[in-house]
CSV table of C-alpha atoms and ligand atoms in Angstrom, one decimal:
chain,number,residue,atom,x,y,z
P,1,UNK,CA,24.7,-3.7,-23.0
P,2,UNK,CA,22.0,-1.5,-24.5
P,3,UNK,CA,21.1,2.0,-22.9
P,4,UNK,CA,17.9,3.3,-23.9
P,5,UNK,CA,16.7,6.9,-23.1
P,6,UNK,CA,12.8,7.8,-22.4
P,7,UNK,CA,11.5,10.8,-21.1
P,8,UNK,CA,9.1,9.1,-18.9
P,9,UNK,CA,9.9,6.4,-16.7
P,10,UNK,CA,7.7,5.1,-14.2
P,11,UNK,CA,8.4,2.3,-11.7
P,12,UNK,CA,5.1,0.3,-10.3
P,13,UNK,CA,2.4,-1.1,-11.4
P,14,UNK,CA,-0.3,-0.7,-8.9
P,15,UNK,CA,-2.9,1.8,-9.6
P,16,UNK,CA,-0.9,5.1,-9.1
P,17,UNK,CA,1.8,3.5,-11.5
P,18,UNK,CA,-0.4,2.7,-13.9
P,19,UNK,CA,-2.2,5.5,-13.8
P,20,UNK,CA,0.4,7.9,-14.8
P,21,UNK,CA,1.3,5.5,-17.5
P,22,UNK,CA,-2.2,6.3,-19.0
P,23,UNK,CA,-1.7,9.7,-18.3
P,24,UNK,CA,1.9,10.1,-20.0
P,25,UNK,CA,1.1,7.8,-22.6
P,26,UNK,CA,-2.0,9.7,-23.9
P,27,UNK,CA,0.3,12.8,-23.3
P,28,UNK,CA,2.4,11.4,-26.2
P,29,UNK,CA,5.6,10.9,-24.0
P,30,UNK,CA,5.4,6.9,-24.3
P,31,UNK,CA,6.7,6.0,-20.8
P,32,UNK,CA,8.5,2.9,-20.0
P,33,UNK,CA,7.3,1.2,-17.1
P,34,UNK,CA,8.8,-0.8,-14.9
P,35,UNK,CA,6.5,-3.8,-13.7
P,36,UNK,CA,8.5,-5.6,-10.7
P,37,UNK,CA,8.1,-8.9,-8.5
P,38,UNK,CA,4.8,-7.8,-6.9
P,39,UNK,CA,3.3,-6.7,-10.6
P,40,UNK,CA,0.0,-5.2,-10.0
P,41,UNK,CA,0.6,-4.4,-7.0
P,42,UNK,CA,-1.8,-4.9,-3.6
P,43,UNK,CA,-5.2,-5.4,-5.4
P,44,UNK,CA,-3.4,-8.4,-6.9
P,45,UNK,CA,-3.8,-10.2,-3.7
P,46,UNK,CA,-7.4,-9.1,-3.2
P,47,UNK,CA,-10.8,-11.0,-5.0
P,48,UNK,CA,-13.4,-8.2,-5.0
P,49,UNK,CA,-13.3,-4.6,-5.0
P,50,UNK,CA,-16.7,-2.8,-4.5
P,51,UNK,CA,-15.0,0.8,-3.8
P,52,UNK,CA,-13.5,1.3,-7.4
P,53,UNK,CA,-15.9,3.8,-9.1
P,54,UNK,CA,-17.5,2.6,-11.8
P,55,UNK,CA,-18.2,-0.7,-11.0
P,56,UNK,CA,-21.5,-0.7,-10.2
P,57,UNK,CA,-20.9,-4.9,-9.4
P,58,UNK,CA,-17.3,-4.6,-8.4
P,59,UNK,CA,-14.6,-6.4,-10.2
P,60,UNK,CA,-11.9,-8.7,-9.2
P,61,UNK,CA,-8.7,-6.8,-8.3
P,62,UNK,CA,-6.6,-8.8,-10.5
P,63,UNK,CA,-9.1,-8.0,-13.5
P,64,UNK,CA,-9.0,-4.4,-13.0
P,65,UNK,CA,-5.5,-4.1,-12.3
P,66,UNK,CA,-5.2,-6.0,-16.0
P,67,UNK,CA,-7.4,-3.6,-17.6
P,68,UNK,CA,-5.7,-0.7,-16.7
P,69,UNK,CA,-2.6,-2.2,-17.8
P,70,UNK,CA,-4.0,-3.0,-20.5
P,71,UNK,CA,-5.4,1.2,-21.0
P,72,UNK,CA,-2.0,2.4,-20.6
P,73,UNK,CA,-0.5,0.1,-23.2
P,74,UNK,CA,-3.2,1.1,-25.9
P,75,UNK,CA,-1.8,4.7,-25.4
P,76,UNK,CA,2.2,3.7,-25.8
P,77,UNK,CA,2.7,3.0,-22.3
P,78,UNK,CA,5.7,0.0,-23.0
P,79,UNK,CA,6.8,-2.5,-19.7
P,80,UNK,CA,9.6,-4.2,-18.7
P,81,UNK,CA,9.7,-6.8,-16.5
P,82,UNK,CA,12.1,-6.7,-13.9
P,83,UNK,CA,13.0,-5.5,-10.4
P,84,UNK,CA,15.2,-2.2,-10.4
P,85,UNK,CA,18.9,-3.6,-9.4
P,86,UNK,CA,19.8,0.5,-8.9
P,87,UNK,CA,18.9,4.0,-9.1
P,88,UNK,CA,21.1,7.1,-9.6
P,89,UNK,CA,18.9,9.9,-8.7
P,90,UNK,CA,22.3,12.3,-8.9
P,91,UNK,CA,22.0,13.2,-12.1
P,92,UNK,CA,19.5,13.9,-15.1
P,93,UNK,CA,18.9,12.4,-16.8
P,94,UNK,CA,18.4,10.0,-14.3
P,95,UNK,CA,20.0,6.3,-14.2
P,96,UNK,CA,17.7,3.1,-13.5
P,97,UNK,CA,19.0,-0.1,-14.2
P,98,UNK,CA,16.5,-2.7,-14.6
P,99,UNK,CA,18.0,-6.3,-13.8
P,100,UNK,CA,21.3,-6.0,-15.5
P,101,UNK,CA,19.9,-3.3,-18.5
P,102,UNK,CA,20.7,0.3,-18.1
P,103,UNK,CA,18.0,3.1,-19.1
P,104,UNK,CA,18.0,6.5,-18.6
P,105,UNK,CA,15.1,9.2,-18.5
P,106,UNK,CA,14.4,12.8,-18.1
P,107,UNK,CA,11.6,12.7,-15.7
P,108,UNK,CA,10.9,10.1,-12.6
P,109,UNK,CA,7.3,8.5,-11.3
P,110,UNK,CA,8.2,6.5,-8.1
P,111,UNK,CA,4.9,4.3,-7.3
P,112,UNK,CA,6.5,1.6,-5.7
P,113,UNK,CA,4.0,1.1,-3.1
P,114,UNK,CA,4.0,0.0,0.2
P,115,UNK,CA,3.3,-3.5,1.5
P,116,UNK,CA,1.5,-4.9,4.3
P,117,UNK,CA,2.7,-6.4,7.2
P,118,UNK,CA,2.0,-10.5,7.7
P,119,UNK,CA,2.3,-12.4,10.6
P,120,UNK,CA,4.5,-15.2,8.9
P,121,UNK,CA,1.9,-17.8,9.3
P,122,UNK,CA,2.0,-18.8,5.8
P,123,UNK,CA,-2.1,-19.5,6.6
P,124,UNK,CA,-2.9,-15.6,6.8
P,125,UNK,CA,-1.3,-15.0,3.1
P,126,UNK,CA,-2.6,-18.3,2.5
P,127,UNK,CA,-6.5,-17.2,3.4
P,128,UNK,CA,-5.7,-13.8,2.0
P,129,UNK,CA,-8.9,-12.6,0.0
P,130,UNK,CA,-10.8,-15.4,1.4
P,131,UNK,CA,-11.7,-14.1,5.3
P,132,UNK,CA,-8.2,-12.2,5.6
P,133,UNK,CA,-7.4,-8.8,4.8
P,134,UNK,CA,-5.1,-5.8,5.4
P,135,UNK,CA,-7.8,-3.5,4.5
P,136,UNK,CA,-10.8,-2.5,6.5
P,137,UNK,CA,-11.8,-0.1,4.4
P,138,UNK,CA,-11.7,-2.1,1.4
P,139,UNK,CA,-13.0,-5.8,2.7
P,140,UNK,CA,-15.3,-4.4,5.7
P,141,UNK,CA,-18.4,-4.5,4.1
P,142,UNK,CA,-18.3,-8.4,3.1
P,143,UNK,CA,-18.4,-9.1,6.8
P,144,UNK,CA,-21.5,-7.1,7.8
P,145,UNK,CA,-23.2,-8.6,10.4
P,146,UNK,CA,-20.1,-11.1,11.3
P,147,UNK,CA,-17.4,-11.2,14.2
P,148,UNK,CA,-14.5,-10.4,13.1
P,149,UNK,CA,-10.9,-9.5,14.7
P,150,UNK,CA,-8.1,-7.1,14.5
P,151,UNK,CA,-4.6,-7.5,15.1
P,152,UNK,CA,-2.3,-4.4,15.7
P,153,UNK,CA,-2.3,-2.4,18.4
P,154,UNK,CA,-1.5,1.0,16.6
P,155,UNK,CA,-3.5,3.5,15.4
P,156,UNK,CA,-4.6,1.8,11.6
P,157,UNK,CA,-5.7,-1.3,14.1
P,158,UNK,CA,-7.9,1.6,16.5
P,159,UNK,CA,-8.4,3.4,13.3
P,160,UNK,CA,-9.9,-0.3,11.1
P,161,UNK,CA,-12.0,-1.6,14.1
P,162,UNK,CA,-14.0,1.9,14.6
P,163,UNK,CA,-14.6,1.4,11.4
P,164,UNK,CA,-15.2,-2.0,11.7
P,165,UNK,CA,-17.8,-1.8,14.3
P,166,UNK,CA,-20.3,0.0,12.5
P,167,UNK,CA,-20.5,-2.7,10.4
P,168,UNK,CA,-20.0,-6.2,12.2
P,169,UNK,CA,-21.6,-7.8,14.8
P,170,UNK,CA,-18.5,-7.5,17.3
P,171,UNK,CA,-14.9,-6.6,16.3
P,172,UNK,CA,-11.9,-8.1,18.7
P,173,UNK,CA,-8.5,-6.3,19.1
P,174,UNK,CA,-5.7,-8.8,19.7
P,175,UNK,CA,-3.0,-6.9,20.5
P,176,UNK,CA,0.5,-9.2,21.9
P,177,UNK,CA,1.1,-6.8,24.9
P,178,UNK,CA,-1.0,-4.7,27.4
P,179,UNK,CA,-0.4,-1.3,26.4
P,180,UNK,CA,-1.5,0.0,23.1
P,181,UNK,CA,0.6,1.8,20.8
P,182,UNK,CA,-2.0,3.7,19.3
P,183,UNK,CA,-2.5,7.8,20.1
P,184,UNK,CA,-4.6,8.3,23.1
P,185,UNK,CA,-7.5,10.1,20.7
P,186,UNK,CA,-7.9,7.0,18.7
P,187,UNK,CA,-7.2,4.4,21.9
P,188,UNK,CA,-9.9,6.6,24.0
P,189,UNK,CA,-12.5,6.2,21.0
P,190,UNK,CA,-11.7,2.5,20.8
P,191,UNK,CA,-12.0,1.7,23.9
P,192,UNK,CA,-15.6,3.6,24.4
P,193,UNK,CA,-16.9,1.8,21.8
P,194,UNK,CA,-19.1,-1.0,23.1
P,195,UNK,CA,-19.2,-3.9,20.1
P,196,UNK,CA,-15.3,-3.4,20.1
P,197,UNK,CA,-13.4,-6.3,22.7
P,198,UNK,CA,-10.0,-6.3,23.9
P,199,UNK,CA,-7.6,-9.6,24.0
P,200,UNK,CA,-3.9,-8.6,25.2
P,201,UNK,CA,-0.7,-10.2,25.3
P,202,UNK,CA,-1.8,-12.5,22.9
P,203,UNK,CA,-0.3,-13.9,19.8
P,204,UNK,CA,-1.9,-15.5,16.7
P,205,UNK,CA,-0.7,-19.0,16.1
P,206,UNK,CA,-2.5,-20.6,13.6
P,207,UNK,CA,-6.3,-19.3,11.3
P,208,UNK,CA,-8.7,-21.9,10.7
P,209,UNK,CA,-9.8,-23.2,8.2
P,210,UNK,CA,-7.8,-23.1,4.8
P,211,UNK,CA,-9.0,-27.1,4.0
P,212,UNK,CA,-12.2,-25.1,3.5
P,213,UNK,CA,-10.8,-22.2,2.0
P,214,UNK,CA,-12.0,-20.1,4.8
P,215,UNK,CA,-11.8,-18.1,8.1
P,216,UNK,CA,-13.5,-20.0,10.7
P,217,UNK,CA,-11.9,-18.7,13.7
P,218,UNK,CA,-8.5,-17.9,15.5
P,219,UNK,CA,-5.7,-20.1,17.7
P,220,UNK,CA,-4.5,-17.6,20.3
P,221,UNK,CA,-1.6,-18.4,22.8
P,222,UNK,CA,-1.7,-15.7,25.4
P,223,UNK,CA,2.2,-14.7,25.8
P,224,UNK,CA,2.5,-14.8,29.6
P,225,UNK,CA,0.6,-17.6,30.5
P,226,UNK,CA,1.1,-19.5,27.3
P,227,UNK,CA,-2.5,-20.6,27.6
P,228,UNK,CA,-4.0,-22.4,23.6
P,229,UNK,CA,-7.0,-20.5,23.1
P,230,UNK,CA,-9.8,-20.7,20.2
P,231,UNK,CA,-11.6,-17.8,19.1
P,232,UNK,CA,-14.4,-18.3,16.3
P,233,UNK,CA,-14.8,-15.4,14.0
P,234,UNK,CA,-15.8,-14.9,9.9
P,235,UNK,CA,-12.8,-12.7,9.2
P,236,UNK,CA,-9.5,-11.3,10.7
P,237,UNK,CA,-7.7,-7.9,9.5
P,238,UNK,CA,-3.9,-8.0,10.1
P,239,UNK,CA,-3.4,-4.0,10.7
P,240,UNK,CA,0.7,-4.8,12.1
P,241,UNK,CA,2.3,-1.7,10.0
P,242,UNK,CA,3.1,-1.4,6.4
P,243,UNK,CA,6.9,-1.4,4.6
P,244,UNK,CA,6.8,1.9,2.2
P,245,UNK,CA,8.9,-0.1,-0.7
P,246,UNK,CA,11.9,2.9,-0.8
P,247,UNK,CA,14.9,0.7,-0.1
P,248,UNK,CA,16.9,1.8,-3.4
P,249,UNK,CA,15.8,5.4,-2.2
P,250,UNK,CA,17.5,5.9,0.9
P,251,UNK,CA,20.1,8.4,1.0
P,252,UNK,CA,18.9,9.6,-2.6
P,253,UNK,CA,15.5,11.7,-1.6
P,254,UNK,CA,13.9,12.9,1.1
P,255,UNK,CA,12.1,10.0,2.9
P,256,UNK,CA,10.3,10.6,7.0
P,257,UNK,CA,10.7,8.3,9.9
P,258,UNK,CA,8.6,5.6,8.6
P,259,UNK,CA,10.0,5.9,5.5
P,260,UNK,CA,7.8,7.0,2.8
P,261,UNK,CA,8.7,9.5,0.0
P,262,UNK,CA,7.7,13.1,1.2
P,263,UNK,CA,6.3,14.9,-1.3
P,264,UNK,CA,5.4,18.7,-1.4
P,265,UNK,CA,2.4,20.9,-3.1
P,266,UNK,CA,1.3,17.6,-5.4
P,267,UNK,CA,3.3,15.1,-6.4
P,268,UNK,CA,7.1,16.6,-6.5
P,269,UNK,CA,10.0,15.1,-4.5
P,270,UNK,CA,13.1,17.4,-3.1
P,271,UNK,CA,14.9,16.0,-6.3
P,272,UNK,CA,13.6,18.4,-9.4
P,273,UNK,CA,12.2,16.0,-11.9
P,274,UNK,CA,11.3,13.0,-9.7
P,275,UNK,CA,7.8,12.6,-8.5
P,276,UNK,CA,5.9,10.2,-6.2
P,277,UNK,CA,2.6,8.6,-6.0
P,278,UNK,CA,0.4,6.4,-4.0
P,279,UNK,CA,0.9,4.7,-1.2
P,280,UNK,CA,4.6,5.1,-1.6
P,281,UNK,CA,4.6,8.4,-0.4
P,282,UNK,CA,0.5,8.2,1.5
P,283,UNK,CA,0.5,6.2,5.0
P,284,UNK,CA,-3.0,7.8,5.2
P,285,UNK,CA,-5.2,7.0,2.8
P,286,UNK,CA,-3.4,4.2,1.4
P,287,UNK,CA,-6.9,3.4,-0.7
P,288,UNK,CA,-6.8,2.3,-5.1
P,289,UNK,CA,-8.6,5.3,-5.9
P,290,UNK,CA,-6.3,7.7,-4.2
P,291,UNK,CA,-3.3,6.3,-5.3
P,292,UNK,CA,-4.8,6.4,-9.1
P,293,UNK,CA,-5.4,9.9,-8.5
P,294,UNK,CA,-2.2,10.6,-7.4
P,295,UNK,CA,-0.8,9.0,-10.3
P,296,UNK,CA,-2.9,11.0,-12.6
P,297,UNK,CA,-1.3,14.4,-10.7
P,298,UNK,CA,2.2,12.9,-11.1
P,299,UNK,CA,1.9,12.5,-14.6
P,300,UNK,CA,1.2,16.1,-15.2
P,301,UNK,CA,3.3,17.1,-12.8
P,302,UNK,CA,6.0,15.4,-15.2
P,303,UNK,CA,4.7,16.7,-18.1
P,304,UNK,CA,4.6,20.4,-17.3
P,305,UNK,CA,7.9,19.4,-15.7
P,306,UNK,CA,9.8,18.5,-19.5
P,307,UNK,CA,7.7,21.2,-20.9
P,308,UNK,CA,9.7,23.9,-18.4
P,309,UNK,CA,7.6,24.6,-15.5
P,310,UNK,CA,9.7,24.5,-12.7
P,311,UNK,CA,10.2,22.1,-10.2
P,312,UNK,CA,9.9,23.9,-7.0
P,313,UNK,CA,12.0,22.6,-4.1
P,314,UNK,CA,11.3,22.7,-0.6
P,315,UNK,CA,12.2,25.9,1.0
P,316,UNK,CA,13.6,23.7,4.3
P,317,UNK,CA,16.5,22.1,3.4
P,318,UNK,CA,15.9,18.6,2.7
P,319,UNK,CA,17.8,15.6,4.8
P,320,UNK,CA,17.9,12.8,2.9
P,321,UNK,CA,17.7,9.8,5.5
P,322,UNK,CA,20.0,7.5,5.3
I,401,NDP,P1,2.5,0.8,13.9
I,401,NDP,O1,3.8,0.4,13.6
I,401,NDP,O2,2.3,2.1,14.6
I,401,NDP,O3,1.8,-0.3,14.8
I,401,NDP,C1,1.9,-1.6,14.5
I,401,NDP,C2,1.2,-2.4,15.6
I,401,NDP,O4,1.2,-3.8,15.2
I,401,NDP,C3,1.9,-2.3,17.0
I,401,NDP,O5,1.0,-2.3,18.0
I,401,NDP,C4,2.8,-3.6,17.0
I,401,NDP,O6,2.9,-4.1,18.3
I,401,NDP,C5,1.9,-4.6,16.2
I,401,NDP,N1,2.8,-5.5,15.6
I,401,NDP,C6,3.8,-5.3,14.8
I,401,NDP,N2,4.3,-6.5,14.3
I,401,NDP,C7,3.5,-7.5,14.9
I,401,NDP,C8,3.5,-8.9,14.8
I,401,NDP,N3,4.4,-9.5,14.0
I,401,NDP,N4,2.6,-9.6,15.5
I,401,NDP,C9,1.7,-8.9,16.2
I,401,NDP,N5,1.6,-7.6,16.3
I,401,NDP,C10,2.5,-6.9,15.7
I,401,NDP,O7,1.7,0.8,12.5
I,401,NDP,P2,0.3,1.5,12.1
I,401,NDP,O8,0.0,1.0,10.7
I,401,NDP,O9,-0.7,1.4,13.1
I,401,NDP,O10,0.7,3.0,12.0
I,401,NDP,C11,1.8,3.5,11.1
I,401,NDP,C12,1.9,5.0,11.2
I,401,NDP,O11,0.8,5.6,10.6
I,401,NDP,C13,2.0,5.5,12.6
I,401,NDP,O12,2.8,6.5,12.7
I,401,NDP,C14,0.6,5.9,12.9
I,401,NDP,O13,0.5,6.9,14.0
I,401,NDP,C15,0.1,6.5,11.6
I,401,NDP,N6,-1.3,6.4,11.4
I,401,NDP,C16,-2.1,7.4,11.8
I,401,NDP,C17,-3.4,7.4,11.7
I,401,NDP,C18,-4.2,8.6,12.1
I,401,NDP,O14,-3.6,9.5,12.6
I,401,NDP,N7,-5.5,8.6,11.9
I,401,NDP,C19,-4.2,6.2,11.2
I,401,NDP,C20,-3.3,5.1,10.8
I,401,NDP,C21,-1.9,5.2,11.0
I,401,NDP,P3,3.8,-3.3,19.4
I,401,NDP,O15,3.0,-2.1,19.8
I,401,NDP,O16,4.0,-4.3,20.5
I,401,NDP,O17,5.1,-3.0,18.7
């Protein structure tokens, strides 16, 4: 079995991931990076994005997602395909196995991402890009005009159909119980929002209409009654939670209660020489841009990192979650 040694290694290739490959790579540290199962990350599963600056016509979020791949390998950025079978964050330098190969590397950009929530339909992932979306902010705009529905009842679903009904016709929570979970702020603001309609204890069963490759409306079965119901609508955003990818993680670094990596003054992690970025470590934002800034931070976080600047730990004392 081989070991190689880089002082660089990033894992994810979504935008933050790559991102800090370009960064690192122009910096001269040729980073490996480790391109898992859901390569590209989220934009891989979306057809337009019109919020990417500088775009002026948007690009397809496979095609940009390719390009910067593509950026970061013209500046030494090298990949290796492969989910990480475990990660020794104990010692530096630091121990990622990759499959069944061993690496090691000095410095650590963890960009796994974190991945939407489905309703296990096999239709929604099926009409994904095509009428269904797990981003408001990113897909809102293509239904100007339109009816549309939410799913969720936490705050991102309170959060996406305020934002959502500025810019559709109507926008109809469908929540499966009678009480939101949602903070009271965001449920009072919903709920005084006129083009915003409630549906409760109400499941999803079934979107039309993927013969035509599009959303034409909802099957809802109302959980007490168990009452068939159609809704039409143009599009439907599933806002059901999000799973930060930080399995191999737990017990290593310090994660919160949903979670995700928490990171402190930029980009660092309690563990000196390990850094995070995008939505691995941002529940907020959770947008391309962001986490392509973020990458760009992580990357010079690492850099000044192997060049000596020190890695400032939290002052509380970090639990690990386990
Ligand atoms: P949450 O886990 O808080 O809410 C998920 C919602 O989806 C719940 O209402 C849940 O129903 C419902 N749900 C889960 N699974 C299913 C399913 N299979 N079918 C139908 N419905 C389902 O996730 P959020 O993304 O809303 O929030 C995550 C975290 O981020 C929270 O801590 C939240 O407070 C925070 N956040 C804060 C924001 C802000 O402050 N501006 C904005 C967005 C998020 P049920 O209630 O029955 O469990």
């Amino acid at each position: 079995m081989s070991s190689q040694h880089r002082s660089v290694t990033i894992i994810g290739t979504g935008p933050a991931g790559l991102t800090a490959a370009l960064y690192t790579g122009r910096a001269n540290l040729s980073p490996l990076v480790v391109e898992g199962i859901e390569k590209g990350g989220q934009l891989m599963l979306t057809t337009t994005v019109e919020n990417y600056p500088g775009f002026r016509d948007g690009i397809m979020g496979p095609d940009l997602m390719e390009d910067m791949r593509n950026q970061a390998e013209r500046f030494g950025a090298t990949f290796v395909q492969g989910d990480v079978s475990s990660l020794d964050l104990t010692q530096r330098p630091f121990r990622i196995t990759v499959g069944k190969t061993p690496y090691t590397s000095d410095t650590l950009i963890l960009a796994t991402g974190a991945s939407a929530k489905w309703l296990d339909l096999g239709v929604d992932k099926q009409l994904s890009g095509r009428g269904v979306s797990t981003c408001a902010t990113c897909d809102g705009f293509f239904f100007k005009g339109l009816d549309v529905a939410i799913i969720g009842g936490g705050d991102t679903a309170m959060e996406e159909a305020i934002y959502l009904s500025k810019l559709c016709s109507t926008v109809t929570v469908i929540h499966r119980r009678d009480t939101l979970r949602a903070s009271k702020v965001m449920q009072d603001k919903a709920k005084s929002t006129p083009n915003i309609k409630w549906i409760w204890n109400t499941a999803v069963v079934d979107i039309k209409d993927v013969t035509k490759g599009e959303v034409t409306g909802l099957v809802l079965k109302n959980l007490e009654s168990g009452e068939i119901g159609e809704l039409p609508i143009a599009g439907v955003f599933i806002a059901i939670g999000h799973i930060p990818n930080t399995t191999l993680l737990t017990g290593q670094l310090t994660l919160d209660e949903n979670g995700y990596i928490v990171t402190y003054g930029g980009t660092r992690t309690n563990v000196p020489g390990v850094f995070a970025a995008g939505d691995v470590q941002d529940h907020v934002y959770r947008q391309a841009v962001t986490a392509a800034g973020t990458g760009c931070m992580a990357a010079i976080d690492a850099e000044r990192f192997l060049s000596g600047v020190p890695h400032e730990t939290p002052t509380v004392a970090a639990t690990a979650q386990v």
